[in-house]
Each structure stands twice: as C-alpha cells, then as structure tokens.
C-alpha cells in the first residue's frame, strides 16, 4: 500500500438544516485514481469542495499527510497549492490568455521565476495538446480546449492530488473524448486523482477505486471490478441499473 | 480700425451677440482661463479621488460575511457595511447643490476653515464615491464567481483574487461609466458657484453682471464647456476602444505537432 496523502475524517457538512454530507470517512493514497459516482444531489461536489476547503466542513477534519488542514489563509494556501482542482465550468481567468492562465499560480502562489513558470506552462500545455494556443483568450476556445487548459493550469502547480468535479459534464459530446483521454494519460503516469464523474465507462476502466455516494453517505467504496460487476448494496445496484437503462434507450 | 475699437471699448447696445462674446472673452480672458482651469482640476481631482472611494465602497458592498468568520471580524464588517450603506444613500438622495452648502457652511460654522475649492472637491468626491460604489458593485458582481473559485482553489487569498482577477475585469467593464461620471462631474462643478468656487459659472455671472450681458456671458462658457466635453469625449472613446483589445490571436506555430 502506498503512502497516505489525504484523510477525510467524520466529515459532516450542513447547509441550514440540510445535512448534505453525513459522517464521511475515507482516505486517499499516493497514485490512486478514485472515481466518485452517484445520483444528482447526493453530495459529490460538496465532498470535493470540502476536501479542498472551498466549503468549510461543519464538523470533522481533512488531514493532509496526517496533519489537520486549518482554516487559516496561510495553511489553506499551502494546502491548496498541493491539491489542485478542475471544475465543471473550467473557471479560467478571462482577463488572461492561455499562457498567463497557466503561469499565474506558479508566479503568485508558488512565487517561482517567470522562466520557470513559462517552462512549466509550455510543458503541460504540450501535454494536453494546447501549446499552439498560448496566445488565445479563454473566450476564443471551445469547451474541450478550455478544460484541457484548466487541467494544464492545475498541473503547473505540480500538485500531489488533482480533484476533478465533473470535468466533462459541460462539454458537447464530441469534446468529451479529448478531455477523458488527457485524464487517462495522467492516470497512467501515476498522478493521484479524485474524479467526480457521470462517465461510467471511464470510471470502470480508469479508476483504481470507485466510490458510490447516495444521500450524503459513502455507500460503497470498492475496486471498480467489484463495484460495477458485483455491487453489494441495493442502492448501488439500482443506480447502475438505472444508468444502464438510460444508456440503452 | 473697427477691430481695434471692438476690442478696446464695448460694442454698445446694438452690438451683436458675437461682438459681445468676443468683447467679454477678450476683456476677461485671464479670468475665463483661470476659471476653466479651476473647473477642470476640481473635476479631475474630485473624480479621481471619488473613483478610489467608489471602488472601496463597491468592494465593501461585495464582501460576503461567512458564518465561520471570527466574531470580531463579523461585527466590524457589519458596522462597516452599515456606514457605507448610509453614506451612499444620503449622497444619492440629496442634490449636490444642497450638499455643497451643508458641507461648506457646516464645516466653517464648526471652525473647520475649509476653502471653497477644497469644499467643492470634497463634495464631488463624496458624490462620485456614492454613485461609483453602485457601479463598481454591479461590475464586480457581473464577473462570474467561478473565476474567483479557480484562483482560491490554487491557493490565492480572497483579497489576492480580487486584485488580480476580479477587479481588473470589473474596471474594464466600468470604464465607460467612469468616463460618463467624469463628464457629468465636469458639468456639475457649475453648482459649486453657490459656495464661491471660482469656476466657469461664477465667472460668467461676474463678467455678465459687469455689463448686464448675461446671455452673451453664459454663451461664452457654454462654448467652453462644449469644447472641453467634446475633446474629453473623443479621448474617452479612444481609450475605450484601446481597452477592448484584439478579437483574434496568433497560433504559436512552433508548438504545432504533426498529429
Ligand atoms: N451552497 C449551498 N447552499 C445550500 N445548499 C447547497 C449548497 N451547495 C449544495 N447544496 C445542496 O447540497 C446537496 C448536494 O449537492 P451537491 O452539489 O454536492 O450534489 P452532487 O452530488 O454534486 O450533484 P450533481 O451530480 O447534480 O452535481 C444538494 O441538495 C444541494 O441542493
Ligand atoms: Mg456536482
């Protein structure tokens, strides 16, 4: 077993009286590719956002290398520079071009030199096939291209873990493939990732562990072979069954 | 010969509008020039400081108070937001001419010997701040929240994200409105004559009063305002066009690979 990077302990998150996450416990080891699946509203995004503290947990802790992540700017800055996030809506900076988007965090958060930032940016933009577009503005790119830039921007920070919240859900179907193939290649390079997704094929083929969430609980946390072929829980079976039906029709 | 006469003595009761305008302009050229300058710098200084105030007001209005923040910070933020709300309400709901009187005489009666020019600038600053605050708030809110999250998620602070991502875009969006505000301030300086600021309006009143030629005298400053605003309008249009930037981009061909 690899080295433990993130530990989620007794995580509870409520919005008003609505308890969205109910005592979540799980940990992430180096090199794991964890896919989180589950129906809409089950709390997947909230879990991911709590993991990098975009939402402050109501109770419970997030541990990073066995240390509790404190809710101070200093400790959050350090933590978030190691745990990147890719969003469904890309969230690229509209006032910067592609190259500047990728250099931004390296300069402003890691405080590295311009040369280093540029080298990293070009390297990772090449990796996602977006290097020719360094001068383009986000508004001039397609959804798939934007998402690949967003992934490159995340990689430029040299994160230990990269979180993805439904990275292909906002894309036209013909662009889903290009983003998934980039993610697949990152997985094969051993990057640790937590991916919330509705792409079941991807989860089945690429993840090393799949988590099924329902109604704020982690219902099943298994290898994809077991979860997809022999789910133990009734709810998991139902969800997968519904999913298969939707796909056939 | 006739020209010399025109310039040295009054055009007389039968003199044309043009003749009287030229006469007044010549006779009071120094005063009109200095009044134009006063109008201009009161408007410029008042507007610039007003913009800064407006940005502070606008930013304050967009601060979100989180439940998890520490109690002292929460209380201070609430107080600050209240002060800002009351201030902008007062200055948007009263006429500038009245504000001028209240501030100038109010301060002087309380032994703050402010000059009329300083009081005039102060009135413009406070007015601009109140209006720009609204514009800036709307400008900031129009920038999609996701970009700030993108910055936060890589380790930027709220403040850092505001300064590097949100504000630059918000400023770009409010530039046209900033231009309008400046032009409107330039014209609104005219109300400052009531507290004795020697700007164009007061000058016209003085010059016109000397010969009982108000029509002609105000025509002179109308033209001065017109020329000033026209020139500034052109400059602003140019700046706005410049900030729009290019629509296309160049492919970095050195990175295009065979596949
Ligand atoms: N900021 C918020 N304020 C109040 N309620 C929220 C907030 N964010 C999420 N919720 C609620 O929490 C629940 C879980 O939301 P979440 O976005 O985590 O679901 P999800 O599993 O990601 O769903 P989807 O697959 O549709 O993205 C939902 O009922 C949602 O309405
Ligand atoms: Mg979601």
PDB file of N, CA, C and O and ligand atoms in Angstrom, chain A residues 15 18 20 39-46 166 198, ligand 1:
ATOM      1  N   UNK A  15     -26.012  22.616   5.125  1.00  0.00           N
ATOM      2  CA  UNK A  15     -26.410  23.955   4.641  1.00  0.00           C
ATOM      3  C   UNK A  15     -27.743  24.240   5.307  1.00  0.00           C
ATOM      4  O   UNK A  15     -28.746  23.625   4.974  1.00  0.00           O
ATOM      5  N   UNK A  18     -30.137  21.373   6.214  1.00  0.00           N
ATOM      6  CA  UNK A  18     -29.966  20.289   5.256  1.00  0.00           C
ATOM      7  C   UNK A  18     -28.579  19.649   5.430  1.00  0.00           C
ATOM      8  O   UNK A  18     -27.563  20.270   5.133  1.00  0.00           O
ATOM      9  N   UNK A  20     -25.944  17.633   4.155  1.00  0.00           N
ATOM     10  CA  UNK A  20     -25.605  17.166   2.805  1.00  0.00           C
ATOM     11  C   UNK A  20     -24.567  16.051   2.853  1.00  0.00           C
ATOM     12  O   UNK A  20     -24.607  15.114   2.063  1.00  0.00           O
ATOM     13  N   UNK A  39     -26.057   9.640  -7.725  1.00  0.00           N
ATOM     14  CA  UNK A  39     -27.083  10.422  -8.406  1.00  0.00           C
ATOM     15  C   UNK A  39     -26.945  11.900  -8.046  1.00  0.00           C
ATOM     16  O   UNK A  39     -26.238  12.275  -7.110  1.00  0.00           O
ATOM     17  N   UNK A  40     -27.639  12.710  -8.802  1.00  0.00           N
ATOM     18  CA  UNK A  40     -27.596  14.154  -8.622  1.00  0.00           C
ATOM     19  C   UNK A  40     -28.092  14.533  -7.228  1.00  0.00           C
ATOM     20  O   UNK A  40     -29.094  14.008  -6.768  1.00  0.00           O
ATOM     21  N   UNK A  41     -27.358  15.423  -6.576  1.00  0.00           N
ATOM     22  CA  UNK A  41     -27.768  15.867  -5.247  1.00  0.00           C
ATOM     23  C   UNK A  41     -27.278  14.974  -4.115  1.00  0.00           C
ATOM     24  O   UNK A  41     -27.589  15.212  -2.957  1.00  0.00           O
ATOM     25  N   UNK A  42     -26.488  13.943  -4.450  1.00  0.00           N
ATOM     26  CA  UNK A  42     -26.044  13.020  -3.405  1.00  0.00           C
ATOM     27  C   UNK A  42     -24.894  13.600  -2.577  1.00  0.00           C
ATOM     28  O   UNK A  42     -24.541  13.040  -1.543  1.00  0.00           O
ATOM     29  N   UNK A  43     -24.305  14.719  -3.022  1.00  0.00           N
ATOM     30  CA  UNK A  43     -23.271  15.377  -2.221  1.00  0.00           C
ATOM     31  C   UNK A  43     -21.857  15.232  -2.757  1.00  0.00           C
ATOM     32  O   UNK A  43     -20.890  15.564  -2.065  1.00  0.00           O
ATOM     33  N   UNK A  44     -21.727  14.772  -3.998  1.00  0.00           N
ATOM     34  CA  UNK A  44     -20.391  14.546  -4.563  1.00  0.00           C
ATOM     35  C   UNK A  44     -19.582  15.842  -4.676  1.00  0.00           C
ATOM     36  O   UNK A  44     -18.432  15.898  -4.246  1.00  0.00           O
ATOM     37  N   UNK A  45     -20.215  16.864  -5.253  1.00  0.00           N
ATOM     38  CA  UNK A  45     -19.496  18.136  -5.396  1.00  0.00           C
ATOM     39  C   UNK A  45     -19.154  18.716  -4.038  1.00  0.00           C
ATOM     40  O   UNK A  45     -18.055  19.230  -3.825  1.00  0.00           O
ATOM     41  N   UNK A  46     -20.100  18.647  -3.132  1.00  0.00           N
ATOM     42  CA  UNK A  46     -19.867  19.194  -1.800  1.00  0.00           C
ATOM     43  C   UNK A  46     -18.691  18.494  -1.131  1.00  0.00           C
ATOM     44  O   UNK A  46     -17.846  19.137  -0.508  1.00  0.00           O
ATOM     45  N   UNK A 166     -16.778  16.728 -12.166  1.00  0.00           N
ATOM     46  CA  UNK A 166     -17.485  16.540 -13.427  1.00  0.00           C
ATOM     47  C   UNK A 166     -16.841  17.330 -14.570  1.00  0.00           C
ATOM     48  O   UNK A 166     -17.477  18.204 -15.178  1.00  0.00           O
ATOM     49  N   UNK A 198     -19.885  11.335 -14.232  1.00  0.00           N
ATOM     50  CA  UNK A 198     -21.032  10.537 -14.676  1.00  0.00           C
ATOM     51  C   UNK A 198     -20.621   9.630 -15.838  1.00  0.00           C
ATOM     52  O   UNK A 198     -21.457   8.967 -16.434  1.00  0.00           O
TER      53      UNK A 198
HETATM   54  N1  LIG C   1     -24.130  26.414  -1.186  1.00  0.00           N
HETATM   55  C1  LIG C   1     -25.188  25.611  -0.936  1.00  0.00           C
HETATM   56  N2  LIG C   1     -26.206  26.058  -0.186  1.00  0.00           N
HETATM   57  C2  LIG C   1     -27.271  25.261   0.086  1.00  0.00           C
HETATM   58  N3  LIG C   1     -27.404  24.014  -0.380  1.00  0.00           N
HETATM   59  C3  LIG C   1     -26.436  23.502  -1.127  1.00  0.00           C
HETATM   60  C4  LIG C   1     -25.269  24.265  -1.459  1.00  0.00           C
HETATM   61  N4  LIG C   1     -24.466  23.511  -2.233  1.00  0.00           N
HETATM   62  C5  LIG C   1     -25.093  22.336  -2.378  1.00  0.00           C
HETATM   63  N5  LIG C   1     -26.269  22.313  -1.710  1.00  0.00           N
HETATM   64  C6  LIG C   1     -27.200  21.175  -1.628  1.00  0.00           C
HETATM   65  O1  LIG C   1     -26.459  20.030  -1.272  1.00  0.00           O
HETATM   66  C7  LIG C   1     -26.935  18.883  -1.934  1.00  0.00           C
HETATM   67  C8  LIG C   1     -25.798  18.170  -2.590  1.00  0.00           C
HETATM   68  O2  LIG C   1     -25.285  18.986  -3.610  1.00  0.00           O
HETATM   69  P1  LIG C   1     -24.045  18.579  -4.491  1.00  0.00           P
HETATM   70  O3  LIG C   1     -23.815  19.693  -5.439  1.00  0.00           O
HETATM   71  O4  LIG C   1     -22.929  18.179  -3.617  1.00  0.00           O
HETATM   72  O5  LIG C   1     -24.580  17.321  -5.265  1.00  0.00           O
HETATM   73  P2  LIG C   1     -23.894  16.480  -6.423  1.00  0.00           P
HETATM   74  O6  LIG C   1     -23.840  15.080  -5.959  1.00  0.00           O
HETATM   75  O7  LIG C   1     -22.634  17.115  -6.822  1.00  0.00           O
HETATM   76  O8  LIG C   1     -24.962  16.594  -7.591  1.00  0.00           O
HETATM   77  P3  LIG C   1     -24.736  16.723  -9.172  1.00  0.00           P
HETATM   78  O9  LIG C   1     -24.482  15.359  -9.684  1.00  0.00           O
HETATM   79  O10 LIG C   1     -26.053  17.267  -9.652  1.00  0.00           O
HETATM   80  O11 LIG C   1     -23.618  17.659  -9.386  1.00  0.00           O
HETATM   81  C9  LIG C   1     -27.994  19.357  -2.899  1.00  0.00           C
HETATM   82  O12 LIG C   1     -29.257  19.053  -2.354  1.00  0.00           O
HETATM   83  C10 LIG C   1     -27.808  20.837  -2.975  1.00  0.00           C
HETATM   84  O13 LIG C   1     -29.021  21.484  -3.152  1.00  0.00           O
END
